[in-house]
Structure formats: C-alpha cells, structure tokens
mmCIF file of C-alpha atoms in Angstrom:
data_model
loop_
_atom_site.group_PDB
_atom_site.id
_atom_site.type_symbol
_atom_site.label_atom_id
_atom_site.label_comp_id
_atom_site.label_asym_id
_atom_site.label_seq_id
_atom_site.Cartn_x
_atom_site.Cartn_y
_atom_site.Cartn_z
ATOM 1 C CA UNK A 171 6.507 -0.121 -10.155
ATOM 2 C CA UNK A 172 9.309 -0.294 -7.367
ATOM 3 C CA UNK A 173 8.868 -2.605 -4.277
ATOM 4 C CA UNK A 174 8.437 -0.678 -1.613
ATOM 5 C CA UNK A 175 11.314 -0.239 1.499
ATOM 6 C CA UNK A 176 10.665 -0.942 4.505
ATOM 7 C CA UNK A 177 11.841 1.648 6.939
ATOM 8 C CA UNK A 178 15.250 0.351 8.524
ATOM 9 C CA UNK A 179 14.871 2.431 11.935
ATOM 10 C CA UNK A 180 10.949 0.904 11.866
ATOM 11 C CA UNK A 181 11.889 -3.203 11.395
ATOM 12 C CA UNK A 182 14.605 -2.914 14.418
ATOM 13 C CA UNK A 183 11.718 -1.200 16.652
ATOM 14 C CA UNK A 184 8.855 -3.174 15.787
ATOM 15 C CA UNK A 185 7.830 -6.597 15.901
ATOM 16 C CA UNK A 186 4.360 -8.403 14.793
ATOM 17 C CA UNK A 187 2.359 -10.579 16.620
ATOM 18 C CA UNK A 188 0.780 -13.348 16.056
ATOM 19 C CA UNK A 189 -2.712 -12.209 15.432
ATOM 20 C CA UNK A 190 -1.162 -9.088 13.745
ATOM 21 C CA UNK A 191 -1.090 -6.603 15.861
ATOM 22 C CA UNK A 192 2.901 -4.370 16.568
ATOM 23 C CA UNK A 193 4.500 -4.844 19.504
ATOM 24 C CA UNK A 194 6.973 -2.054 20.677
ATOM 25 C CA UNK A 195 9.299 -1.876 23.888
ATOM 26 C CA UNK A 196 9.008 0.308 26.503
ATOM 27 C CA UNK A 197 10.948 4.129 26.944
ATOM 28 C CA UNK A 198 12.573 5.285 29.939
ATOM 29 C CA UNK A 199 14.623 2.350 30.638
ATOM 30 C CA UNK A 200 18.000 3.292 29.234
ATOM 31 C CA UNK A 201 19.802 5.394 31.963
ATOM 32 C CA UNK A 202 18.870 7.280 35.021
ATOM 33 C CA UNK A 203 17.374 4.304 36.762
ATOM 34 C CA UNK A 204 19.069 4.845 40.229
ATOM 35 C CA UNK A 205 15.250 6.968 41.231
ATOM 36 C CA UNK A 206 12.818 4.819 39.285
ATOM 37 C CA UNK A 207 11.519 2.163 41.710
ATOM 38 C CA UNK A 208 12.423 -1.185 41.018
ATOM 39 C CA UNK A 209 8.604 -2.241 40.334
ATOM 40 C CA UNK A 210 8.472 0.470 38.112
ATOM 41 C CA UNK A 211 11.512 -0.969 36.044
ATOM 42 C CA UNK A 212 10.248 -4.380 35.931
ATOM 43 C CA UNK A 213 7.304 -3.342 34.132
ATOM 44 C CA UNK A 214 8.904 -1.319 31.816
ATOM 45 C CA UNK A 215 11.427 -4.281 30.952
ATOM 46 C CA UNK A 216 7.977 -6.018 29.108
ATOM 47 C CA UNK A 217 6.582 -4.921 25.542
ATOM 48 C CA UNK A 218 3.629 -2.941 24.621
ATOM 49 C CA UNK A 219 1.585 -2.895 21.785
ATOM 50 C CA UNK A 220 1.163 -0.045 19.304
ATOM 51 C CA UNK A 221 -1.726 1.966 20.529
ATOM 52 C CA UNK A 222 -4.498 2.666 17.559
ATOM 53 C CA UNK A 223 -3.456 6.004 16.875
ATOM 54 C CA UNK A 224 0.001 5.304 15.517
ATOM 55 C CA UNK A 225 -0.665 1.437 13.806
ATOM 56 C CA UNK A 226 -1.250 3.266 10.145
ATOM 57 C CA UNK A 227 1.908 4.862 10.732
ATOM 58 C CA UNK A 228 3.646 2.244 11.635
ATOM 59 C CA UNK A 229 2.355 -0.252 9.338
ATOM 60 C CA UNK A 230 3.526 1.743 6.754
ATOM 61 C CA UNK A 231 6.925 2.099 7.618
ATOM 62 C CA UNK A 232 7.074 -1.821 7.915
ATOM 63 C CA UNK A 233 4.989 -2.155 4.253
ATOM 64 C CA UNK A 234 2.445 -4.219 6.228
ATOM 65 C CA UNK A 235 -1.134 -3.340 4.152
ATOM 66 C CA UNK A 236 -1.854 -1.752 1.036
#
C-alpha cells in the first residue's frame, strides 16, 4: 500500500501539542483591525486548540491515527 500524504494546506495550519492535542491560530486578525479593540486583538494574537468536533478531520489531514 501507498504511505499516506499529509495534507500540505493542513501541516502549515496545524501544530501538535505536547499531550497531543492540535493547536490552531486565531481568524479575524489579518486586516480591518482599525475597529477591533485592542484587547480584542491581543487575544486573538494567542492559539486555540481544535475544538472536538473538527479533531477527526483534522487528524486526518495531518495522518495522525489510524
């Protein structure tokens, strides 16, 4: 059987964490930011993790699993 390929657009969007879970950065931070308070941008400078919902989908674009 082939190896499997990991999804290009996926490994420059993800990363994994030490105890395996994917962390993700935030949206709405690219342009437009002249209205957005600066609070508001400071949190949305940080990373996220994947919610629970989207991890199988994610994990298999990065081959991580089965």
């Amino acid at each position: 059987m082939p190896k499997m390929k990991t999804n290009s657009s996926a490994k420059k969007r993800f990363k994994l964490t030490g105890t395996g879970k994917i962390a993700r950065k935030n949206a709405y931070k690219s342009h437009i930011l002249t209205k957005m308070s600066t609070k508001r941008k400071r949190a949305l400078g940080h990373t996220s993790l994947v919610s629970n919902a989207d991890m199988g989908n994610v994990k298999r674009m990065l081959c991580i699993g089965k």
